[in-house]
PDB file of C-alpha atoms and ligand atoms in Angstrom:
ATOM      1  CA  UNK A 118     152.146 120.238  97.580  1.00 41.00           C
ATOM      2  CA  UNK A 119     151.156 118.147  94.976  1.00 44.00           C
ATOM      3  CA  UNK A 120     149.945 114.700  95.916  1.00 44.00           C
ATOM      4  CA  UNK A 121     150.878 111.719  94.114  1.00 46.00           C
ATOM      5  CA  UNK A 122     148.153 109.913  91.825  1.00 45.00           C
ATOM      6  CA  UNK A 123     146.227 107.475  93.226  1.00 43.00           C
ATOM      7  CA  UNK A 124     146.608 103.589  92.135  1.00 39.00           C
ATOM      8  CA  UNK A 125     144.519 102.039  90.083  1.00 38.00           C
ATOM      9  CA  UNK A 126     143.324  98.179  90.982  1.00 36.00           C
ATOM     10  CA  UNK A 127     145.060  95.841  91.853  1.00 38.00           C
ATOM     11  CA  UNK A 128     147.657  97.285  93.678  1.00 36.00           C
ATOM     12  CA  UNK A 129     150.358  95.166  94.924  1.00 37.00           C
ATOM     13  CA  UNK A 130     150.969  96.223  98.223  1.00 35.00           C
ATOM     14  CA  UNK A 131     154.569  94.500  99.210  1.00 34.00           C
ATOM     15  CA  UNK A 132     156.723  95.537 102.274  1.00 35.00           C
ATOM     16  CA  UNK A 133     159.293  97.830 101.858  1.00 37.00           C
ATOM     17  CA  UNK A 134     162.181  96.030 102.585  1.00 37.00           C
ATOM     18  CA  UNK A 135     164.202  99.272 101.409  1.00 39.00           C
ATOM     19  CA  UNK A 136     163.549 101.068 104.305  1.00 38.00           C
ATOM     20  CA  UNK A 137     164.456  98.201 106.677  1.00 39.00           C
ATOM     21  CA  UNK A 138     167.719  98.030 104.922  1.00 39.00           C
ATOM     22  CA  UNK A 139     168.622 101.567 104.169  1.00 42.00           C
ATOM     23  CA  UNK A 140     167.622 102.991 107.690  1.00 42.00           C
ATOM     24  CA  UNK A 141     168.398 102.183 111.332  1.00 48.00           C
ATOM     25  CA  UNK A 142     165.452  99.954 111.759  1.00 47.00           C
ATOM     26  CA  UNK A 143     166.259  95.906 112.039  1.00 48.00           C
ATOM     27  CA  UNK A 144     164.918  94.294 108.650  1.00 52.00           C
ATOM     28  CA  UNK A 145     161.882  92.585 109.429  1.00 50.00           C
ATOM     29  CA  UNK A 146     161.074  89.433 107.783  1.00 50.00           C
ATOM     30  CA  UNK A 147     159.149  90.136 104.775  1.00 53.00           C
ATOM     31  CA  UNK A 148     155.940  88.887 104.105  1.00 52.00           C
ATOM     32  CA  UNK A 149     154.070  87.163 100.875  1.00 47.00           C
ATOM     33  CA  UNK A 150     152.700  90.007  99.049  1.00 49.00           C
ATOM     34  CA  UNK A 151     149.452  90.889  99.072  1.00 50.00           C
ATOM     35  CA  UNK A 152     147.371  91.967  95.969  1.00 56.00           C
ATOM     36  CA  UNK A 153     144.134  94.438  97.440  1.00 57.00           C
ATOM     37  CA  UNK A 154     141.373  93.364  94.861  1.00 61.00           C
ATOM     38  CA  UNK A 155     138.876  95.846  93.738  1.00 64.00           C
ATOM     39  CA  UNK A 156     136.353  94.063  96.268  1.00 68.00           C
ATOM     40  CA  UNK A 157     139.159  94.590  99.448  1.00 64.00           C
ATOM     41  CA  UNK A 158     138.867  98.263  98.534  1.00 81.00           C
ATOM     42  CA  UNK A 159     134.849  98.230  98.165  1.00 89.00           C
ATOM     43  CA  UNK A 160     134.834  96.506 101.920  1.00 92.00           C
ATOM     44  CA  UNK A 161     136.430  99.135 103.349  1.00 94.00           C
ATOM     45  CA  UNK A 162     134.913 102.089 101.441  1.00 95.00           C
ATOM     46  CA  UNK A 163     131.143 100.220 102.351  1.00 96.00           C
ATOM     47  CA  UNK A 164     132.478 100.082 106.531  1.00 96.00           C
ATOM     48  CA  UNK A 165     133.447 103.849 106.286  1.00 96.00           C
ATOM     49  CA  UNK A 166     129.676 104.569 104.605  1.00 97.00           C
ATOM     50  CA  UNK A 167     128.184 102.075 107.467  1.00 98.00           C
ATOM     51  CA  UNK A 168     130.146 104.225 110.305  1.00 98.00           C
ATOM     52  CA  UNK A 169     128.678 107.277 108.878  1.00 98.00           C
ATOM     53  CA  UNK A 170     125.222 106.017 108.829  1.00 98.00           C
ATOM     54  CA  UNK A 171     125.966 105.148 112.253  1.00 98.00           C
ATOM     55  CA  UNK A 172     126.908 108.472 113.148  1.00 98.00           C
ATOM     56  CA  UNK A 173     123.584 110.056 111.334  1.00 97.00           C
ATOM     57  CA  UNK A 174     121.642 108.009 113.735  1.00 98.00           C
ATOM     58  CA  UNK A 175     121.308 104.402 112.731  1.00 98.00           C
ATOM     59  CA  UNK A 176     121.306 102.078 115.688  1.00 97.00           C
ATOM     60  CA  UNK A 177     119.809  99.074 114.086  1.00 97.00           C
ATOM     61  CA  UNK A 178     122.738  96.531 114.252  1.00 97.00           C
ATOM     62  CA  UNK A 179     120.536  94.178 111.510  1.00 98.00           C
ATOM     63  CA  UNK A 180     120.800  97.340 109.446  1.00 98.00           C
ATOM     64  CA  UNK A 181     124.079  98.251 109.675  1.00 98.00           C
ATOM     65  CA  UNK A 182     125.512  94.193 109.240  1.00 98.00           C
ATOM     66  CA  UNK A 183     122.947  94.059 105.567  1.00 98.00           C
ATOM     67  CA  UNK A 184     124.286  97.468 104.793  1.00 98.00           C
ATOM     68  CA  UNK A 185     127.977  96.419 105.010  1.00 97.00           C
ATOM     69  CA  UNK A 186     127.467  93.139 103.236  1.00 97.00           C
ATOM     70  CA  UNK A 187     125.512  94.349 100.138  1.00 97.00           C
ATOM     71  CA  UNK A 188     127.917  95.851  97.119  1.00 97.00           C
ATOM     72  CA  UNK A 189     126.228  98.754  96.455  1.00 97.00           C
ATOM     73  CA  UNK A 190     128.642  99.355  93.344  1.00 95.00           C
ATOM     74  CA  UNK A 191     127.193  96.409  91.243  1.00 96.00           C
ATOM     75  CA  UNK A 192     123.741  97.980  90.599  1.00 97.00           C
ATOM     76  CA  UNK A 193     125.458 101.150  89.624  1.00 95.00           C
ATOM     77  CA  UNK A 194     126.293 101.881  85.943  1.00 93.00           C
ATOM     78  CA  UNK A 195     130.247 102.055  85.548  1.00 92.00           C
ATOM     79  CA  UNK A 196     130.593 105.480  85.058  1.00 93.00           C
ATOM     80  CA  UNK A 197     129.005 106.158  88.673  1.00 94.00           C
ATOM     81  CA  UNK A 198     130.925 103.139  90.616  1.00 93.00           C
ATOM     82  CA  UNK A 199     132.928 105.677  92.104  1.00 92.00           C
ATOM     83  CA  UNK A 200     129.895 107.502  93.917  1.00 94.00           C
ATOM     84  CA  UNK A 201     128.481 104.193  94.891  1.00 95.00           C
ATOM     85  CA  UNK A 202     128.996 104.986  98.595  1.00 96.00           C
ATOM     86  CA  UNK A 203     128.557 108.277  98.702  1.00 95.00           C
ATOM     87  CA  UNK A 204     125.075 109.554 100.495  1.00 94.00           C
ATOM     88  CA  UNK A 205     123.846 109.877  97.157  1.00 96.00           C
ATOM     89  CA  UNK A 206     120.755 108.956  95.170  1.00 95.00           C
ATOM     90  CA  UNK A 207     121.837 107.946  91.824  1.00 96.00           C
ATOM     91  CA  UNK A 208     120.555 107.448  88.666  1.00 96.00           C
ATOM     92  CA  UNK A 209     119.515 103.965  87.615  1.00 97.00           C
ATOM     93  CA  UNK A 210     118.217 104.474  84.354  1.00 96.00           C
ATOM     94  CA  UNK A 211     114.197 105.066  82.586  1.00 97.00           C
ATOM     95  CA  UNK A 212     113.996 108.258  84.673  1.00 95.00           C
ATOM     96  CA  UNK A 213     114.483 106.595  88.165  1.00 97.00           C
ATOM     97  CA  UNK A 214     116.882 106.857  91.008  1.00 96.00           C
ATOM     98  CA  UNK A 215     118.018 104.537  94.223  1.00 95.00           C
ATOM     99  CA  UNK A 216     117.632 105.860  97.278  1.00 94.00           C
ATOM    100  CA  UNK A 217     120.760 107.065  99.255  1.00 96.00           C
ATOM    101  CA  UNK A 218     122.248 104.732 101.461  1.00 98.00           C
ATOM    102  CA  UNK A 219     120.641 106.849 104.351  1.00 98.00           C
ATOM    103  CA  UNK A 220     116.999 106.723 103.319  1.00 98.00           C
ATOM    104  CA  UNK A 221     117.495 102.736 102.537  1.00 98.00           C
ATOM    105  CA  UNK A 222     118.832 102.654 105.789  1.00 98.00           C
ATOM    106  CA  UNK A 223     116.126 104.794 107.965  1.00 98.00           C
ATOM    107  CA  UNK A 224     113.494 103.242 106.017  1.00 98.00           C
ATOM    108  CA  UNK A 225     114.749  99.207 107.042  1.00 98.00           C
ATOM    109  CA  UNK A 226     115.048 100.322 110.874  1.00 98.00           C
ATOM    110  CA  UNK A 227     111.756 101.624 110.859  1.00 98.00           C
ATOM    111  CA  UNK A 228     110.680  98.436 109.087  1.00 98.00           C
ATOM    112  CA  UNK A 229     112.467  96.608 111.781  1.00 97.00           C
ATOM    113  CA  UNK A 230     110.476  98.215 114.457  1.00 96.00           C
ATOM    114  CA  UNK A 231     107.075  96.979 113.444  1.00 94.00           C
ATOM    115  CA  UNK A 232     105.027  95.673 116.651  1.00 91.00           C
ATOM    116  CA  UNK A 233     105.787  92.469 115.830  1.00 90.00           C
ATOM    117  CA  UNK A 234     109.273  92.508 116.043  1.00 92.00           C
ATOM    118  CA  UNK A 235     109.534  94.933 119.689  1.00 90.00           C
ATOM    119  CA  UNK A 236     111.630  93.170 122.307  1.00 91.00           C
ATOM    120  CA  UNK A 237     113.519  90.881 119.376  1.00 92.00           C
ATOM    121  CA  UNK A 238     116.681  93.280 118.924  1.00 90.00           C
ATOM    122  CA  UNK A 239     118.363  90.120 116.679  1.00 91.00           C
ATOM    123  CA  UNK A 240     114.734  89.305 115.015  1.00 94.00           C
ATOM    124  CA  UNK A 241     114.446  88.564 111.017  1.00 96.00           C
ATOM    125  CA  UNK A 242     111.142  89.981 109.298  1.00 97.00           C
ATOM    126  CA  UNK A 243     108.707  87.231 107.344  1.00 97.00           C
ATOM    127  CA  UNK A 244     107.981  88.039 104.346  1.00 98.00           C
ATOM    128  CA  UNK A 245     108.251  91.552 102.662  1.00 98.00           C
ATOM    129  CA  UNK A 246     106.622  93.168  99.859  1.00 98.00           C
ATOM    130  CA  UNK A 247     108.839  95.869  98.239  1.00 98.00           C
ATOM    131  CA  UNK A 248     107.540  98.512  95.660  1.00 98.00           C
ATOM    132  CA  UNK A 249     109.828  99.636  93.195  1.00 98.00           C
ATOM    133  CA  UNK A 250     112.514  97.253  92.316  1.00 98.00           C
ATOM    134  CA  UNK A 251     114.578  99.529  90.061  1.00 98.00           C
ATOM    135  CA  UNK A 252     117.762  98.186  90.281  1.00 98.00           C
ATOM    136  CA  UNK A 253     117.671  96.095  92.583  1.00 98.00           C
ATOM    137  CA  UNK A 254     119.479  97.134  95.149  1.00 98.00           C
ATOM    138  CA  UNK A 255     117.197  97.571  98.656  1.00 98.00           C
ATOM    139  CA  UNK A 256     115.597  94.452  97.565  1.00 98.00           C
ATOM    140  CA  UNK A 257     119.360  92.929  98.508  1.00 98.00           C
ATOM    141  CA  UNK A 258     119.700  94.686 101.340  1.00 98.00           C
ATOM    142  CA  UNK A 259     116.384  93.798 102.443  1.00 98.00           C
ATOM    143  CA  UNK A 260     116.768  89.697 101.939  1.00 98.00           C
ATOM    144  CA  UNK A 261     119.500  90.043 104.593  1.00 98.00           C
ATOM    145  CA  UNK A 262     116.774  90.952 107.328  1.00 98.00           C
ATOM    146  CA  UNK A 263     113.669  89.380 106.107  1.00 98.00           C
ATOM    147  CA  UNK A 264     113.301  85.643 105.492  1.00 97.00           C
ATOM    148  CA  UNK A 265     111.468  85.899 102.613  1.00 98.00           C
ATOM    149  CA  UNK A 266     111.785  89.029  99.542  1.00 98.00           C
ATOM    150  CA  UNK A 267     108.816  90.141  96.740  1.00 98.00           C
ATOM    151  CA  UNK A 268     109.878  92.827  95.055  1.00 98.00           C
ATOM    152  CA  UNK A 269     107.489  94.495  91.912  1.00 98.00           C
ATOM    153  CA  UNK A 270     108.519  96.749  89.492  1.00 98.00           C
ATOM    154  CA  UNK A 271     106.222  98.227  86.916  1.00 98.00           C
ATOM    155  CA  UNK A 272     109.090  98.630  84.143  1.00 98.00           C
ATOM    156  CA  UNK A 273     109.938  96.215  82.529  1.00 98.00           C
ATOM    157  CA  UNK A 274     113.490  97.470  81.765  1.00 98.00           C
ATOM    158  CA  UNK A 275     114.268  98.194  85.590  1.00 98.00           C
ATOM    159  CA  UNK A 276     112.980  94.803  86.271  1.00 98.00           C
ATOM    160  CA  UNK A 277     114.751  93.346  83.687  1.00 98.00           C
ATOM    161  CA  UNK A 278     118.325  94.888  85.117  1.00 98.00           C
ATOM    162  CA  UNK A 279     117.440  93.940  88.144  1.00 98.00           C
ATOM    163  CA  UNK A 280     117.249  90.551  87.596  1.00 98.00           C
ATOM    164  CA  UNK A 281     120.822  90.743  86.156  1.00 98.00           C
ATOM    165  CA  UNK A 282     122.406  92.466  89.203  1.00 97.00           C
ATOM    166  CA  UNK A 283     121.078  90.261  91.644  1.00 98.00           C
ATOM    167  CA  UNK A 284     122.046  86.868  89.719  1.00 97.00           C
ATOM    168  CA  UNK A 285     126.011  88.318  91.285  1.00 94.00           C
ATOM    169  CA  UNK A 286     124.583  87.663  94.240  1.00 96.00           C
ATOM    170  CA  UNK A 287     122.252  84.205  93.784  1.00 96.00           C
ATOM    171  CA  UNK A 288     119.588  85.260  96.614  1.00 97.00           C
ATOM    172  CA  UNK A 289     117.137  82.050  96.616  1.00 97.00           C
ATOM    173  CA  UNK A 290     114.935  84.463  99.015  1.00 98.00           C
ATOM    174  CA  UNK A 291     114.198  87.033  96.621  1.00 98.00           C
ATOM    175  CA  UNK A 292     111.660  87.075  94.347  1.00 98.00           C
ATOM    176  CA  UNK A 293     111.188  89.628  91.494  1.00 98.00           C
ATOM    177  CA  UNK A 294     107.396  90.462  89.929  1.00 98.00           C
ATOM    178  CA  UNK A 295     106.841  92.227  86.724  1.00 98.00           C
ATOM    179  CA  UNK A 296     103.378  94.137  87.830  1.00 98.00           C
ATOM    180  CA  UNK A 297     101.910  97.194  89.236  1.00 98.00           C
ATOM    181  CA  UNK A 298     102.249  97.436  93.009  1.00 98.00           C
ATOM    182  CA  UNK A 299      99.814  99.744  93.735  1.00 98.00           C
ATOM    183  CA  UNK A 300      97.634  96.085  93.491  1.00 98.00           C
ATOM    184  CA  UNK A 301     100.222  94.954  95.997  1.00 98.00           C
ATOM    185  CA  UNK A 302     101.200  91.139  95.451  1.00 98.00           C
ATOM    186  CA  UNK A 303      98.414  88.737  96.996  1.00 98.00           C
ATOM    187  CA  UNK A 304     100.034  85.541  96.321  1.00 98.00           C
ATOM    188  CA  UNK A 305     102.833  86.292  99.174  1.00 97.00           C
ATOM    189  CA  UNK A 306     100.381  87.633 101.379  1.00 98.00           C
ATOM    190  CA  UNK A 307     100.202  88.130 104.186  1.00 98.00           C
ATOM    191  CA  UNK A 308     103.550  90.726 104.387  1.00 98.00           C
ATOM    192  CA  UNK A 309     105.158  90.907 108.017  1.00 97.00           C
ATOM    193  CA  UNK A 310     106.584  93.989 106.123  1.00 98.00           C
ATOM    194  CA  UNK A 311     105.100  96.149 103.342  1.00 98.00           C
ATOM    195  CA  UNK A 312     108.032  98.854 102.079  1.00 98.00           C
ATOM    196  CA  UNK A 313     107.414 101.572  99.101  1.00 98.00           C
ATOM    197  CA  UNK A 314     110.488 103.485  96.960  1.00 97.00           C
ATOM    198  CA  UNK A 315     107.987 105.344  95.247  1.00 97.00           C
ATOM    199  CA  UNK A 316     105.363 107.696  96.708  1.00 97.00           C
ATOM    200  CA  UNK A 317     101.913 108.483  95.395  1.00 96.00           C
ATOM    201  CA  UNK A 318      98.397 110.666  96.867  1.00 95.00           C
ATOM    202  CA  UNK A 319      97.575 107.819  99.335  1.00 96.00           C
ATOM    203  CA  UNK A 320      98.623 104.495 100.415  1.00 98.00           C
ATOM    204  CA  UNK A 321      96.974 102.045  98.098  1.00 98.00           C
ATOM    205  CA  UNK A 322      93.691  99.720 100.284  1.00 98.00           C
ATOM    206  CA  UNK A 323      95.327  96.793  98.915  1.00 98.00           C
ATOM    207  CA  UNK A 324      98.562  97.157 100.686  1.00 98.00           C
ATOM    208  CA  UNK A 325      96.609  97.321 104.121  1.00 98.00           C
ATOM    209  CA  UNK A 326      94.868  94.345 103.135  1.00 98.00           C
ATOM    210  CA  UNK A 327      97.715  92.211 101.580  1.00 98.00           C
ATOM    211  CA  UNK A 328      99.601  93.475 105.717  1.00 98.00           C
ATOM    212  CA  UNK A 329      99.617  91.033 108.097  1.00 97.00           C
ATOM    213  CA  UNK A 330      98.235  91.889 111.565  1.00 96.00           C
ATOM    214  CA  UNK A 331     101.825  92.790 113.719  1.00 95.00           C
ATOM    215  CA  UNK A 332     103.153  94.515 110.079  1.00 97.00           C
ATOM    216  CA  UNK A 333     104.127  97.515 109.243  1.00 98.00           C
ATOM    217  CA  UNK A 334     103.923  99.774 105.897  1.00 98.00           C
ATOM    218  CA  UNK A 335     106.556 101.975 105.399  1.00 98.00           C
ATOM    219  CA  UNK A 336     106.587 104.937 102.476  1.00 98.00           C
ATOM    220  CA  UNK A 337     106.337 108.054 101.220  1.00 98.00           C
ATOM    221  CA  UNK A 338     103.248 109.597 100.535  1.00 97.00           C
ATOM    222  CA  UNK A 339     102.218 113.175  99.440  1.00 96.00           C
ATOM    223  CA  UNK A 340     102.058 115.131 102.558  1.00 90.00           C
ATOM    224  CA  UNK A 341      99.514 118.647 103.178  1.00 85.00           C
ATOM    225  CA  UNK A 342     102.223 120.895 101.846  1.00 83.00           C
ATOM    226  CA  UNK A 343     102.471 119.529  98.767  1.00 88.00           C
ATOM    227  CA  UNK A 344     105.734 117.509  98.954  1.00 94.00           C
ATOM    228  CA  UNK A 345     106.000 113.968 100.050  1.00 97.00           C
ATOM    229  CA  UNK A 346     106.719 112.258 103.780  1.00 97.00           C
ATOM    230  CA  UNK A 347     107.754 109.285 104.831  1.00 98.00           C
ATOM    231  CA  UNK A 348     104.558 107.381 106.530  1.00 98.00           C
ATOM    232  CA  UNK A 349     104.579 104.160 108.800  1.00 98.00           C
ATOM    233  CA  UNK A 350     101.048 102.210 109.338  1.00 98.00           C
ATOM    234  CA  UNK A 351     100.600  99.406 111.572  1.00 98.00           C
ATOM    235  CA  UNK A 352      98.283  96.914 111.910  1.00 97.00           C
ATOM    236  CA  UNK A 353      97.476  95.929 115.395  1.00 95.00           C
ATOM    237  CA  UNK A 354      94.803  94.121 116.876  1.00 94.00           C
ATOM    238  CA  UNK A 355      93.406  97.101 117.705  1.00 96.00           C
ATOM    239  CA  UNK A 356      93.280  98.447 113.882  1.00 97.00           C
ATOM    240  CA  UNK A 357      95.927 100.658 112.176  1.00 98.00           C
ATOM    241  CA  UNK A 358      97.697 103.214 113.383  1.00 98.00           C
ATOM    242  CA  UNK A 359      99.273 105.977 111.242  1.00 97.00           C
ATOM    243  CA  UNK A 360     102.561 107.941 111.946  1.00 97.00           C
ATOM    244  CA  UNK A 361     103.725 111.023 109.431  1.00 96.00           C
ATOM    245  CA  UNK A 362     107.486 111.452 110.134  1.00 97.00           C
ATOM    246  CA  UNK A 363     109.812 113.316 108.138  1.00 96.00           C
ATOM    247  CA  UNK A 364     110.098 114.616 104.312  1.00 96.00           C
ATOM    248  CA  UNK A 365     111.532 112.878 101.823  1.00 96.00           C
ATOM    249  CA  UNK A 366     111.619 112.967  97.423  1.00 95.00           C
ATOM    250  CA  UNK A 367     110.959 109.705  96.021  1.00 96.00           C
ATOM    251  CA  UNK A 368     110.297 109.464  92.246  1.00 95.00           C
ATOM    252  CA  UNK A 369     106.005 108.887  91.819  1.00 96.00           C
ATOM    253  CA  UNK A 370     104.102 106.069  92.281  1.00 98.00           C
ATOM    254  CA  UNK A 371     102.358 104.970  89.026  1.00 98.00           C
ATOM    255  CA  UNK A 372      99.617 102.367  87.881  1.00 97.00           C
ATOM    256  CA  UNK A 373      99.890 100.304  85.076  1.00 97.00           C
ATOM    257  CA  UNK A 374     102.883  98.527  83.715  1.00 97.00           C
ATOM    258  CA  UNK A 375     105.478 100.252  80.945  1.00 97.00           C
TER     259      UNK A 375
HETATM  260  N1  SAH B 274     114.397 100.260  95.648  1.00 67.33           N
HETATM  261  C1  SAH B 274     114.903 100.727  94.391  1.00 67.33           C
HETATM  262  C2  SAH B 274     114.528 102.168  94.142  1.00 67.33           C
HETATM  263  C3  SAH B 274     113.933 102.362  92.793  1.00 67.33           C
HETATM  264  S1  SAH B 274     113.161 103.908  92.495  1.00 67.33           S
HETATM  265  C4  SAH B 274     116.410 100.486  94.290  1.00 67.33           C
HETATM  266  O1  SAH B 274     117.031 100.021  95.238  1.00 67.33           O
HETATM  267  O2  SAH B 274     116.950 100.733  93.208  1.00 67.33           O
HETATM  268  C5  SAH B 274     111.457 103.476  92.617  1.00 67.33           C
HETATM  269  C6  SAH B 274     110.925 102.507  91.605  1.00 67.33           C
HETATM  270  O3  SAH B 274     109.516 102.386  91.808  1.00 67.33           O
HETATM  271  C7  SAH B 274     111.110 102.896  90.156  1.00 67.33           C
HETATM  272  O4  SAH B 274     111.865 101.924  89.500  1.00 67.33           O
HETATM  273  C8  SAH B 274     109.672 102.947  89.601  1.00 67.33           C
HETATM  274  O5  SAH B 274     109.559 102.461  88.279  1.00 67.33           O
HETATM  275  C9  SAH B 274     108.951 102.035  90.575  1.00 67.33           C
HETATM  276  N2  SAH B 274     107.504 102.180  90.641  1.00 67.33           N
HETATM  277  C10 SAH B 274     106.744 103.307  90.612  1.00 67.33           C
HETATM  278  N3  SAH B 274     105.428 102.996  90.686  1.00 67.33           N
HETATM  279  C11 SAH B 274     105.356 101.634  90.777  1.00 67.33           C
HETATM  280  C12 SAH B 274     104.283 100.693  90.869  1.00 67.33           C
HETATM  281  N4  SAH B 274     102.995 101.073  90.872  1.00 67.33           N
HETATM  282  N5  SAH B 274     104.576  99.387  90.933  1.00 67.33           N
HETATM  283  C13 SAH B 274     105.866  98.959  90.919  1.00 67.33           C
HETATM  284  N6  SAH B 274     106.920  99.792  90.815  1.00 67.33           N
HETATM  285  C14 SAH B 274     106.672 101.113  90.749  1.00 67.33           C
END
């Protein structure tokens, strides 16, 4: 059977009175019409994305409320709006991809978990350092579970269009750096939080240094086999401790700035 075309946006979405009136069933009193906006439909497509991550394993309420809130479809380009919220990595331009909504999310609840934050299921991070603006688009998510948001890019184009797709959303708690952050960022430091989209042979000294004592790093890094893992360092009184969890493909970490 051949089903009907879908509706562009808006769609006006008034009662049908015509089927109050033609059938059996007592006319009910019609209401004002409603017009579903573009964003209306985005809501509900991000809470059926949010239910799946759910499903995949996220527990972290903090994680699932910032993943709901933040548009993912505004730091897409227009031809890919329609994948936004799909568990996709996309391409953002100069070579480089965001993450899928999964990895953002696994990589925030394991943020979330640092030592410092155990036993505060409703806690908010200090300050984070994030690696790897590209478009923009974690470092949103992120401001919604961390009081306080540096986030360096080493291209200047990525940085550049990030800067426009965030001024949508007017975050006063996020702050973007033109720079390489394989030096880290010492003028926010210390980071309750230290998170890299970009994985290189090691994790850099001067994000263990620039990492508050109770704070945790969390990245990929190049793993024995030759492909990358996700890695999670904390610092405790004690000193660091390292965990290797799963695999993952980020795009490389680089020096310098382009
Ligand atoms: N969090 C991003 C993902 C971007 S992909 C988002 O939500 O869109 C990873 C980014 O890391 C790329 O833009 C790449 O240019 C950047 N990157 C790689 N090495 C870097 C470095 N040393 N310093 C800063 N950014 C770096």
């Amino acid at each position: 059977m051949a089903t009907p075309p879908r509706p562009g946006f808006p769609v006006r979405l008034t009662p049908t009175a015509s089927a109050a009136t033609r059938g059996r069933l007592p006319a009910a009193p019609l209401r004002p019409s409603v017009i579903a906006t573009p964003s209306m439909a985005s809501d509900a497509i991000r809470a059926r994305m949010v239910q799946k991550l759910a499903v995949q394993g996220i527990g972290d309420g903090r994680v699932l409320r910032a993943m709901g809130t933040v548009e993912r479809h505004r730091f897409v380009d227009s031809a890919l709006v329609n994948q936004a919220y799909e568990d996709t990595s996309l391409p953002i331009g100069l070579g480089q991809t965001i993450s899928k909504p999964n990895v953002v999310a696994r990589m925030l609840e394991l943020l979330l978990a640092a030592p410092a934050l155990v036993g505060k299921p409703d806690g908010k991070l200090g300050r984070v350092l994030e690696i790897g603006t590209g478009c923009g688009y974690q470092a949103a998510v992120l401001s919604h579970v961390a009081s306080e948001v540096y986030s360096i890019e080493r291209l200047r184009g990525l940085h550049e269009k990030a800067r426009v797709n965030l001024r949508h959303f007017r975050l006063a708690t996020v702050h973007l750096i033109l720079g390489d952050g394989m030096l880290g960022y010492p003028k926010g430091a210390p980071y309750a939080g230290i998170i890299a989209a970009a994985g290189g042979e090691a994790i850099p000294e001067a994000w263990i240094d620039q990492l508050a004592v109770g704070g945790r790093i969390v990245a990929p890094t190049h793993s024995v086999g030759g492909g990358q893992a996700l890695v999670v360092i904390d610092k405790t009184a004690r000193g660091l401790e390292r965990r290797i969890l799963e695999a993952v493909h980020f795009v490389p970490l680089k020096s310098g700035i382009a």
